[in-house]
Short mmCIF file of C-alpha atoms in Angstrom, two decimals:
data_model
loop_
_atom_site.label_atom_id
_atom_site.label_comp_id
_atom_site.label_asym_id
_atom_site.label_seq_id
_atom_site.Cartn_x
_atom_site.Cartn_y
_atom_site.Cartn_z
CA MET A 7 -161.50 33.71 -77.59
CA SER A 8 -161.73 34.48 -73.86
CA VAL A 9 -162.14 38.06 -72.20
CA ILE A 10 -158.94 38.02 -71.09
CA GLU A 11 -157.31 37.39 -74.86
CA GLN A 12 -159.53 39.91 -76.13
CA GLY A 13 -158.20 42.32 -73.12
CA VAL A 14 -155.10 41.12 -74.22
CA VAL A 15 -155.57 42.14 -77.69
CA GLU A 16 -157.28 45.19 -76.74
CA ALA A 17 -154.71 46.43 -74.84
CA GLU A 18 -151.95 45.68 -77.61
CA ARG A 19 -154.32 47.88 -79.47
CA LEU A 20 -153.63 50.68 -77.60
CA GLU A 21 -149.99 49.86 -76.73
CA VAL A 22 -150.20 48.97 -73.44
CA ASP A 23 -147.61 46.70 -72.18
CA VAL A 24 -148.76 42.82 -71.19
CA VAL A 25 -146.44 40.93 -68.57
CA GLU A 26 -146.54 37.35 -69.33
CA GLY A 27 -146.77 35.15 -66.96
CA TRP A 28 -147.30 37.14 -63.87
CA ALA A 29 -150.69 38.27 -62.02
CA ASN A 30 -152.65 35.16 -64.22
CA GLY A 31 -151.60 37.19 -67.34
CA VAL A 32 -153.88 39.90 -66.67
CA VAL A 33 -152.74 43.10 -68.52
CA ALA A 34 -150.51 45.32 -66.41
CA HIS A 35 -149.20 48.94 -67.39
CA ASP A 36 -145.61 49.13 -68.32
CA ALA A 37 -144.58 46.94 -66.03
CA ALA A 38 -142.14 44.84 -68.66
CA GLU A 39 -139.97 47.88 -69.41
CA SER A 40 -140.26 49.46 -65.86
CA LYS A 41 -138.61 46.61 -64.34
CA GLY A 42 -135.16 47.29 -66.23
CA ARG A 43 -135.39 50.86 -65.84
CA PHE A 44 -136.50 51.01 -62.38
CA ALA A 45 -133.36 48.77 -61.35
CA ASP A 46 -131.22 50.98 -63.30
CA GLN A 47 -132.57 53.89 -61.60
CA GLY A 48 -131.64 51.96 -57.84
CA VAL A 49 -134.94 53.12 -56.60
CA ARG A 50 -135.31 51.54 -53.36
CA ALA A 51 -139.24 51.39 -51.22
CA LEU A 52 -139.69 51.58 -47.56
CA ASP A 53 -143.25 49.47 -47.15
CA LEU A 54 -144.59 50.47 -44.02
CA PHE A 55 -147.59 47.64 -42.84
CA ALA A 56 -146.09 45.85 -46.00
CA GLY A 57 -148.07 42.61 -46.13
CA THR A 58 -147.07 41.36 -49.63
CA GLY A 59 -149.01 43.18 -52.20
CA TRP A 60 -147.08 46.00 -52.78
CA GLY A 61 -143.87 43.38 -52.79
CA VAL A 62 -145.06 41.63 -55.55
CA ALA A 63 -145.61 44.66 -57.81
CA LEU A 64 -142.15 46.12 -56.36
CA GLN A 65 -140.53 42.56 -57.24
CA ALA A 66 -142.08 42.94 -60.75
CA ARG A 67 -140.39 45.93 -61.33
CA GLY A 68 -136.73 44.80 -59.96
CA ILE A 69 -137.53 47.30 -57.06
CA ARG A 70 -135.73 46.66 -53.66
CA GLU A 71 -138.23 46.94 -51.01
CA GLY A 72 -137.59 47.31 -47.04
CA GLY A 73 -140.76 45.86 -45.20
CA VAL A 74 -142.08 46.51 -42.03
CA GLU A 75 -144.31 43.95 -41.00
CA ILE A 76 -145.71 42.69 -37.65
CA MET A 77 -147.80 39.74 -38.95
CA PRO A 78 -145.52 36.27 -38.07
CA GLU A 79 -147.30 34.63 -41.11
CA ALA A 80 -147.07 37.76 -43.59
CA VAL A 81 -143.25 37.79 -42.28
CA ALA A 82 -143.24 34.24 -43.25
CA SER A 83 -145.12 34.66 -46.75
CA ARG A 84 -142.48 37.38 -47.41
CA ASP A 85 -139.51 35.28 -46.51
CA ALA A 86 -141.15 32.60 -48.82
CA ALA A 87 -141.41 34.99 -51.55
CA GLY A 88 -137.71 36.67 -51.28
CA MET A 89 -138.98 39.79 -49.44
CA GLU A 90 -136.93 41.55 -47.26
CA THR A 91 -138.65 42.66 -43.98
CA ILE A 92 -136.44 45.08 -42.66
CA TYR A 93 -138.14 45.30 -38.77
CA ARG A 94 -141.41 44.15 -37.65
CA ASP A 95 -143.20 47.35 -35.72
CA VAL A 96 -143.41 50.59 -37.23
CA TRP A 97 -143.28 52.38 -33.66
CA ASP A 98 -139.56 50.78 -33.74
CA GLY A 99 -138.78 53.22 -36.83
CA LEU A 100 -139.40 56.24 -34.90
CA LEU A 101 -139.05 55.75 -31.41
CA SER A 102 -135.95 54.06 -30.60
CA ASP A 103 -132.62 55.55 -29.36
CA ASP A 104 -131.11 54.59 -32.31
CA PRO A 105 -133.92 54.59 -35.14
CA ILE A 106 -133.89 51.72 -38.08
CA THR A 107 -133.76 53.43 -41.24
CA PHE A 108 -133.70 51.94 -44.46
CA GLU A 109 -132.56 54.58 -47.30
CA HIS A 110 -135.18 55.18 -49.77
CA SER A 111 -136.45 57.18 -52.39
CA LEU A 112 -140.07 55.67 -52.52
CA GLN A 113 -142.40 55.28 -49.32
CA ILE A 114 -145.12 53.05 -49.45
CA ALA A 115 -147.80 52.37 -46.74
CA SER A 116 -151.37 50.73 -46.30
CA PRO A 117 -151.89 51.62 -42.32
CA PRO A 118 -154.78 50.00 -40.63
CA CYS A 119 -158.27 50.73 -41.28
CA GLN A 120 -160.29 49.04 -38.29
CA SER A 121 -160.98 51.93 -36.87
CA PHE A 122 -162.76 54.10 -39.53
CA SER A 123 -164.25 50.96 -41.42
CA LEU A 124 -167.64 52.68 -39.86
CA ALA A 125 -166.49 56.36 -40.45
CA GLY A 126 -169.80 58.87 -40.82
CA LYS A 127 -171.05 57.18 -37.35
CA GLY A 128 -170.25 56.32 -34.23
CA ALA A 129 -166.53 55.15 -33.20
CA GLY A 130 -165.56 55.30 -36.79
CA ARG A 131 -166.62 58.94 -37.03
CA ALA A 132 -165.02 59.97 -33.73
CA ALA A 133 -161.97 58.05 -35.23
CA LEU A 134 -161.73 59.72 -37.85
CA ASP A 135 -161.94 63.61 -36.32
CA ASP A 136 -159.16 62.21 -34.02
CA VAL A 137 -156.84 61.84 -36.79
CA LEU A 138 -157.90 65.10 -38.42
CA ARG A 139 -157.57 67.05 -35.13
CA ALA A 140 -153.77 65.36 -34.78
CA ILE A 141 -152.74 66.96 -38.12
CA ASP A 142 -153.94 70.09 -36.96
CA ASP A 143 -152.06 70.08 -34.21
CA GLY A 144 -148.85 68.72 -36.03
CA ALA A 145 -148.79 65.30 -34.09
CA TYR A 146 -146.69 63.83 -36.67
CA ARG A 147 -143.93 66.13 -36.39
CA ASP A 148 -143.43 64.42 -32.61
CA PRO A 149 -143.29 60.47 -32.87
CA LEU A 150 -143.92 60.26 -28.87
CA GLU A 151 -146.99 62.71 -29.19
CA LEU A 152 -148.49 60.53 -31.85
CA ARG A 153 -148.32 57.53 -29.72
CA ALA A 154 -149.50 59.25 -27.20
CA LEU A 155 -152.38 59.82 -29.06
CA GLY A 156 -152.80 56.00 -29.72
CA ALA A 157 -152.67 55.32 -25.77
CA GLU A 158 -155.62 57.77 -25.59
CA THR A 159 -157.92 56.81 -28.31
CA ASP A 160 -157.01 53.54 -30.51
CA ASP A 161 -153.49 52.86 -31.18
CA ARG A 162 -154.46 52.03 -34.93
CA THR A 163 -155.76 55.76 -35.00
CA ALA A 164 -152.19 56.92 -34.62
CA LEU A 165 -150.89 53.70 -36.96
CA VAL A 166 -152.59 55.86 -40.19
CA LEU A 167 -150.45 59.23 -39.25
CA THR A 168 -147.00 56.99 -39.04
CA PRO A 169 -146.33 57.30 -42.63
CA LEU A 170 -146.30 61.19 -42.36
CA ALA A 171 -144.43 61.17 -39.11
CA HIS A 172 -141.79 58.96 -41.54
CA VAL A 173 -142.13 61.33 -44.68
CA HIS A 174 -141.34 64.33 -41.83
CA ARG A 175 -138.09 62.63 -41.05
CA ASP A 176 -137.20 61.05 -44.13
CA ARG A 177 -138.39 63.20 -46.88
CA PRO A 178 -138.34 60.27 -49.48
CA THR A 179 -139.07 61.70 -52.96
CA TYR A 180 -142.09 59.50 -53.94
CA ILE A 181 -145.14 58.43 -51.55
CA ALA A 182 -147.99 55.87 -52.02
CA TRP A 183 -150.56 55.39 -49.95
CA GLU A 184 -153.92 53.40 -49.99
CA GLN A 185 -156.66 52.34 -47.48
CA VAL A 186 -160.29 51.93 -47.68
CA PRO A 187 -162.44 54.87 -49.03
CA PRO A 188 -163.40 56.40 -45.70
CA VAL A 189 -159.91 57.28 -44.91
CA LEU A 190 -159.76 59.74 -48.03
CA PRO A 191 -160.49 62.62 -45.73
CA VAL A 192 -157.34 61.48 -43.65
CA TRP A 193 -155.28 61.86 -47.26
CA GLU A 194 -156.83 64.68 -48.11
CA ALA A 195 -155.54 66.75 -44.99
CA CYS A 196 -152.20 64.55 -45.22
CA ALA A 197 -151.56 66.25 -48.62
CA ALA A 198 -152.24 69.94 -47.31
CA VAL A 199 -149.15 69.09 -44.69
CA LEU A 200 -147.27 67.76 -47.61
CA GLU A 201 -147.80 70.34 -50.58
CA GLN A 202 -146.38 72.34 -47.49
CA MET A 203 -143.28 70.19 -47.38
CA GLY A 204 -142.79 70.83 -51.46
CA TYR A 205 -144.91 67.64 -52.66
CA SER A 206 -147.14 67.81 -55.61
CA VAL A 207 -150.23 65.40 -54.30
CA TRP A 208 -152.92 63.61 -55.95
CA THR A 209 -155.70 61.84 -53.46
CA GLY A 210 -159.02 60.30 -54.81
CA ILE A 211 -160.72 57.24 -55.16
CA MET A 212 -159.19 53.87 -56.99
CA ARG A 213 -161.21 51.30 -58.83
CA ALA A 214 -159.49 48.18 -58.55
CA GLU A 215 -161.15 46.88 -61.99
CA GLN A 216 -160.08 49.72 -64.10
CA TYR A 217 -156.25 48.32 -63.30
CA GLY A 218 -156.92 44.77 -64.78
CA VAL A 219 -158.14 43.43 -60.92
CA PRO A 220 -161.00 41.07 -61.42
CA GLN A 221 -162.78 42.38 -58.50
CA THR A 222 -164.92 45.81 -57.57
CA ARG A 223 -162.60 47.04 -54.85
CA ARG A 224 -162.63 50.48 -53.75
CA ARG A 225 -159.39 52.11 -52.29
CA ALA A 226 -158.46 55.76 -51.18
CA VAL A 227 -155.23 56.50 -52.61
CA LEU A 228 -152.54 58.94 -51.75
CA ILE A 229 -149.78 59.58 -54.60
CA ALA A 230 -147.22 62.38 -53.83
CA ARG A 231 -143.96 63.41 -55.39
CA ALA A 232 -140.84 66.00 -54.86
CA ASP A 233 -139.12 65.71 -58.35
CA GLY A 234 -141.03 68.49 -59.55
CA VAL A 235 -143.32 66.75 -61.94
CA ALA A 236 -147.51 67.04 -60.95
CA ALA A 237 -148.68 64.10 -59.00
CA ALA A 238 -151.31 62.40 -60.86
CA MET A 239 -153.76 59.09 -60.94
CA PRO A 240 -152.68 56.21 -62.58
CA ARG A 241 -154.02 56.14 -66.54
CA PRO A 242 -156.91 52.94 -66.16
CA THR A 243 -156.00 50.04 -68.54
CA HIS A 244 -159.59 48.55 -68.43
CA SER A 245 -163.32 49.54 -68.45
CA ARG A 246 -164.96 50.80 -64.96
CA TYR A 247 -167.88 48.30 -64.06
CA TYR A 248 -171.07 50.11 -64.12
CA GLU A 249 -173.26 47.84 -61.84
CA ARG A 250 -176.29 49.22 -63.30
CA ASP A 251 -175.43 49.02 -66.83
CA PRO A 252 -172.95 45.82 -67.00
CA LYS A 253 -172.89 45.99 -70.70
CA ARG A 254 -171.26 49.87 -70.71
CA LEU A 255 -167.79 49.65 -71.35
CA ASP A 256 -165.44 52.89 -71.01
CA SER A 257 -163.57 53.50 -74.66
CA ASP A 258 -159.67 53.60 -75.43
CA VAL A 259 -159.43 50.87 -72.63
CA ALA A 260 -159.58 46.80 -72.54
CA PRO A 261 -162.58 45.72 -70.92
CA TRP A 262 -162.68 44.39 -67.20
CA LEU A 263 -162.26 41.30 -66.31
CA SER A 264 -164.81 39.21 -64.70
CA MET A 265 -164.69 36.05 -62.35
CA ALA A 266 -164.85 33.35 -64.76
CA ASP A 267 -161.65 34.73 -66.93
CA VAL A 268 -159.36 34.31 -64.09
CA LEU A 269 -160.91 31.23 -62.03
CA GLY A 270 -161.47 29.32 -65.22
CA PHE A 271 -165.47 29.10 -64.66
CA ASP A 272 -167.67 28.77 -67.76
CA GLU A 273 -170.82 29.70 -66.18
CA PHE A 274 -171.64 29.83 -62.44
CA HIS A 275 -172.72 32.24 -60.12
CA ALA A 276 -171.88 32.06 -56.04
CA GLU A 277 -174.26 33.58 -53.43
CA LYS A 278 -173.11 35.63 -50.19
CA ALA A 279 -174.73 34.40 -47.11
CA MET A 280 -176.77 36.50 -45.28
CA GLY A 281 -177.74 36.82 -41.36
CA LYS A 282 -181.44 35.75 -40.45
CA GLY A 283 -182.63 39.29 -39.76
CA MET A 284 -181.14 40.54 -43.13
CA VAL A 285 -183.27 37.81 -45.08
CA GLU A 286 -186.31 38.78 -43.14
CA ARG A 287 -185.97 42.13 -43.69
CA TYR A 288 -184.98 42.28 -47.23
CA GLY A 289 -185.76 38.52 -48.43
CA GLU A 290 -182.89 36.75 -50.40
CA ARG A 291 -180.91 38.60 -52.79
CA PRO A 292 -179.80 37.67 -56.11
CA GLY A 293 -175.95 36.97 -56.58
CA ARG A 294 -173.24 38.01 -59.00
CA ALA A 295 -172.29 35.61 -62.10
CA ALA A 296 -168.76 34.48 -62.50
CA THR A 297 -168.72 36.42 -65.64
CA GLU A 298 -168.92 39.60 -63.73
CA PRO A 299 -166.39 41.19 -61.39
CA ALA A 300 -165.94 39.68 -57.77
CA PHE A 301 -167.43 41.75 -54.79
CA THR A 302 -165.12 42.71 -52.10
CA ILE A 303 -163.80 39.47 -50.56
CA ARG A 304 -162.95 39.42 -46.98
CA ALA A 305 -160.51 37.85 -44.86
CA SER A 306 -163.49 35.55 -43.42
CA ALA A 307 -164.34 34.72 -47.25
CA GLY A 308 -164.78 30.50 -46.98
CA GLY A 309 -167.62 29.53 -44.68
CA MET A 310 -171.15 30.01 -44.32
CA GLU A 311 -171.42 32.71 -41.44
CA PRO A 312 -173.26 35.93 -42.82
CA GLY A 313 -170.69 37.67 -45.27
CA GLY A 314 -169.27 34.67 -46.73
CA PHE A 315 -170.04 33.67 -50.37
CA MET A 316 -171.60 30.68 -51.65
CA LEU A 317 -171.22 29.51 -55.31
CA VAL A 318 -175.04 28.51 -56.36
CA GLY A 319 -175.32 25.90 -59.07
CA ASN A 320 -176.10 21.85 -59.65
CA GLN A 321 -173.32 20.51 -62.04
CA VAL A 322 -169.92 19.08 -61.26
CA PRO A 323 -166.65 20.21 -62.85
CA ARG A 324 -165.78 18.56 -66.68
CA GLY A 325 -163.96 15.23 -66.52
CA ARG A 326 -165.25 14.96 -62.62
CA GLU A 327 -167.18 12.63 -60.82
CA ARG A 328 -170.39 14.63 -58.75
CA GLY A 329 -168.48 15.32 -55.51
CA ASP A 330 -165.32 15.84 -56.66
CA TYR A 331 -164.70 19.12 -55.61
CA HIS A 332 -165.95 19.31 -52.43
CA SER A 333 -162.93 18.73 -50.78
CA ARG A 334 -160.52 20.22 -53.09
CA PRO A 335 -157.31 21.43 -51.43
CA SER A 336 -156.35 24.87 -51.47
CA THR A 337 -152.84 24.21 -52.69
CA VAL A 338 -154.28 23.66 -56.02
CA PRO A 339 -155.56 25.63 -58.63
CA ALA A 340 -159.52 26.07 -58.71
CA GLN A 341 -160.75 23.52 -61.27
CA THR A 342 -163.07 24.56 -64.20
CA ILE A 343 -166.59 24.86 -62.86
CA THR A 344 -169.78 24.27 -65.87
CA ALA A 345 -173.55 24.71 -65.48
CA GLN A 346 -175.87 23.55 -67.93
CA SER A 347 -179.30 23.79 -66.37
CA ARG A 348 -178.85 27.39 -64.99
CA SER A 349 -176.19 29.74 -64.33
CA TRP A 350 -173.99 30.79 -61.37
CA SER A 351 -173.73 33.74 -59.24
CA LEU A 352 -172.10 35.50 -56.43
CA ARG A 353 -174.03 36.74 -53.33
CA SER A 354 -172.55 39.70 -51.31
CA ASN A 355 -173.37 42.99 -49.50
CA TYR A 356 -171.26 44.57 -51.60
CA GLY A 357 -171.48 46.45 -55.22
CA THR A 358 -175.16 46.78 -55.99
CA GLY A 359 -175.41 50.22 -57.11
CA GLY A 360 -176.96 51.28 -53.53
CA ASN A 361 -180.13 48.68 -54.17
CA PRO A 362 -180.50 46.93 -50.94
CA SER A 363 -183.39 45.00 -52.52
CA LYS A 364 -180.66 43.54 -54.76
CA ARG A 365 -177.86 43.66 -52.78
CA GLY A 366 -175.11 41.28 -53.49
CA GLU A 367 -175.39 39.15 -56.54
CA ARG A 368 -172.77 38.87 -59.66
CA LEU A 369 -172.93 36.31 -62.42
CA ALA A 370 -169.81 34.63 -63.20
CA GLU A 371 -169.22 37.21 -66.07
CA GLN A 372 -168.81 39.73 -63.86
CA PRO A 373 -165.75 41.43 -61.27
CA ALA A 374 -165.91 39.76 -57.98
CA PRO A 375 -166.90 42.05 -55.38
CA ALA A 376 -163.69 43.50 -53.51
CA ILE A 377 -161.69 40.94 -51.24
CA THR A 378 -161.26 41.74 -48.10
CA SER A 379 -160.27 40.02 -44.56
CA LYS A 380 -163.39 38.17 -44.21
CA ALA A 381 -162.88 36.11 -47.62
CA ASP A 382 -162.78 32.66 -45.47
CA ARG A 383 -166.44 32.67 -45.40
CA ASN A 384 -166.95 32.31 -49.01
CA LYS A 385 -168.18 29.40 -50.48
CA TRP A 386 -168.85 27.99 -53.98
CA ASN A 387 -172.57 26.33 -54.15
CA GLY A 388 -172.14 25.47 -50.66
CA SER A 389 -170.75 22.68 -51.57
CA ARG A 390 -166.75 23.42 -51.36
CA LYS A 391 -165.32 26.05 -49.81
CA MET A 392 -163.76 29.22 -51.60
CA THR A 393 -159.77 28.58 -51.60
CA ALA A 394 -157.24 30.93 -50.64
CA ASP A 395 -155.84 30.59 -53.80
CA GLU A 396 -159.21 31.83 -55.51
CA ALA A 397 -159.29 34.30 -53.41
CA ALA A 398 -155.60 35.49 -54.35
CA THR A 399 -156.52 34.93 -57.77
CA LEU A 400 -159.42 37.30 -57.52
CA GLN A 401 -156.64 39.93 -55.92
CA SER A 402 -154.37 39.82 -58.99
CA TYR A 403 -151.79 37.76 -57.06
CA PRO A 404 -148.98 35.25 -59.04
CA ASP A 405 -150.61 31.47 -58.99
CA ASP A 406 -147.98 30.18 -57.00
CA PHE A 407 -147.07 33.24 -54.61
CA PRO A 408 -146.45 31.36 -51.13
CA PHE A 409 -148.73 32.46 -48.82
CA ALA A 410 -147.97 30.96 -44.95
CA GLY A 411 -150.01 29.72 -42.13
CA SER A 412 -153.19 28.79 -41.16
CA LYS A 413 -156.29 29.28 -43.72
CA VAL A 414 -157.61 31.64 -41.87
CA LYS A 415 -154.47 33.82 -41.44
CA GLN A 416 -153.66 33.07 -45.15
CA PHE A 417 -157.34 34.99 -46.02
CA LEU A 418 -156.36 37.48 -43.73
CA GLN A 419 -153.13 38.44 -45.65
CA ILE A 420 -154.67 38.33 -48.88
CA GLY A 421 -158.04 40.23 -48.09
CA ASN A 422 -155.77 43.00 -46.05
CA ALA A 423 -153.52 43.36 -49.04
CA VAL A 424 -153.73 45.86 -51.97
CA PRO A 425 -154.16 43.83 -55.02
CA PRO A 426 -150.90 43.71 -56.92
CA LEU A 427 -151.85 45.04 -60.34
CA MET A 428 -153.20 47.83 -58.79
CA ALA A 429 -150.12 48.78 -56.94
CA GLY A 430 -148.25 48.08 -60.18
CA ALA A 431 -150.39 50.72 -61.56
CA ILE A 432 -149.59 53.42 -58.92
CA ILE A 433 -145.68 52.41 -58.76
CA ASP A 434 -145.78 52.84 -62.79
CA GLU A 435 -147.38 56.40 -62.39
CA LEU A 436 -144.86 57.48 -59.97
CA LEU A 437 -141.79 56.29 -61.27
CA SER A 438 -142.37 56.15 -65.40
CA PRO A 439 -141.59 59.22 -67.44
CA ALA A 440 -142.78 62.57 -66.25
CA ARG A 441 -145.78 63.55 -68.03
CA ALA A 442 -146.36 67.22 -66.63
CA VAL A 443 -143.61 69.74 -65.04
CA VAL A 444 -144.62 71.56 -61.92
CA ALA A 445 -144.79 75.33 -62.87
#
């Protein structure tokens, strides 16, 4: 029995619903039941900075989504997947004389994060301070003032507050925002504002592997609701992955899923390429086995540049001649890779428990590292580049999702997306029957 099958059995034992045929058969939280209920409720979602990750989860639940997306390739992907894009630029919904509106009770947003990626030092810290100051000054109340902030600093710094500006105007019943962990102080400051508006708010860090995603991706999340019910963190369906003790599993949930579980690898590992200076300072780092969760996958996961991944091993796929997998197109699922004389692992600068001497290696039986916009630098075994399909699978996308654009643009969409399974858990927490009523 595979780990996926074991996880499904365990999930069924715990009365966690399984969604067949969606997100590669991974266990999802109550989605099958939710689809009919949410459709009957007439829930509509405004999805700012939409991409496609939230859209996949919303479609699975029968929720109509009005997406706002500026990237042409992402819009093409949305069109191909049957997703509705109502306009392209979030400022169009705030600044025009006749603002474009979309009636909704759920607002979703994954604003740009680049200006905060180095929060705590240098420009990232300054950007964070700018946003926190703007919240204190109430810039979200006046879109023109908010846009001026972007002109004075970095447009992305202002964009992170456009969801709050939309809430100030529209007052949706439900809110869900997510971004990289350094954005958490922004969400906490926004939470104080939302509470003054009458919302119950939860903010914190969610770990993707705890929601059936075969990847150790951490995200800062804000969940808010104005229906008299207390906002709460979604209930995990899977164990947390403990980097220093991979055999440790949380009780009363299914095991975490590994790279091998979803990519069909038996025993393999991939290594993440490092720059010469990093090798000189720290030496070669161990990888991560395919039986572990993946690291964060960036939009440049398919090359040999520093930051990319390589598969390390010397075996060929079952039933294939050596070299057959060097040019496997990204339009077909990844083939099974076996190993007899050695294991395989994924090398990365992520997910090493803070130990620089071991930075970046996981075996096939572990989760992948976080998938980011640089995922096209990844290579399996230095022989074949990681395909967009594989990166999408590690993000919990359906196998046949129609990503548009060049390989680089596809990886950019995949790496920047919220994993659909994690998005689904957030939606279910917001829209499922109430657990506790706010006094």
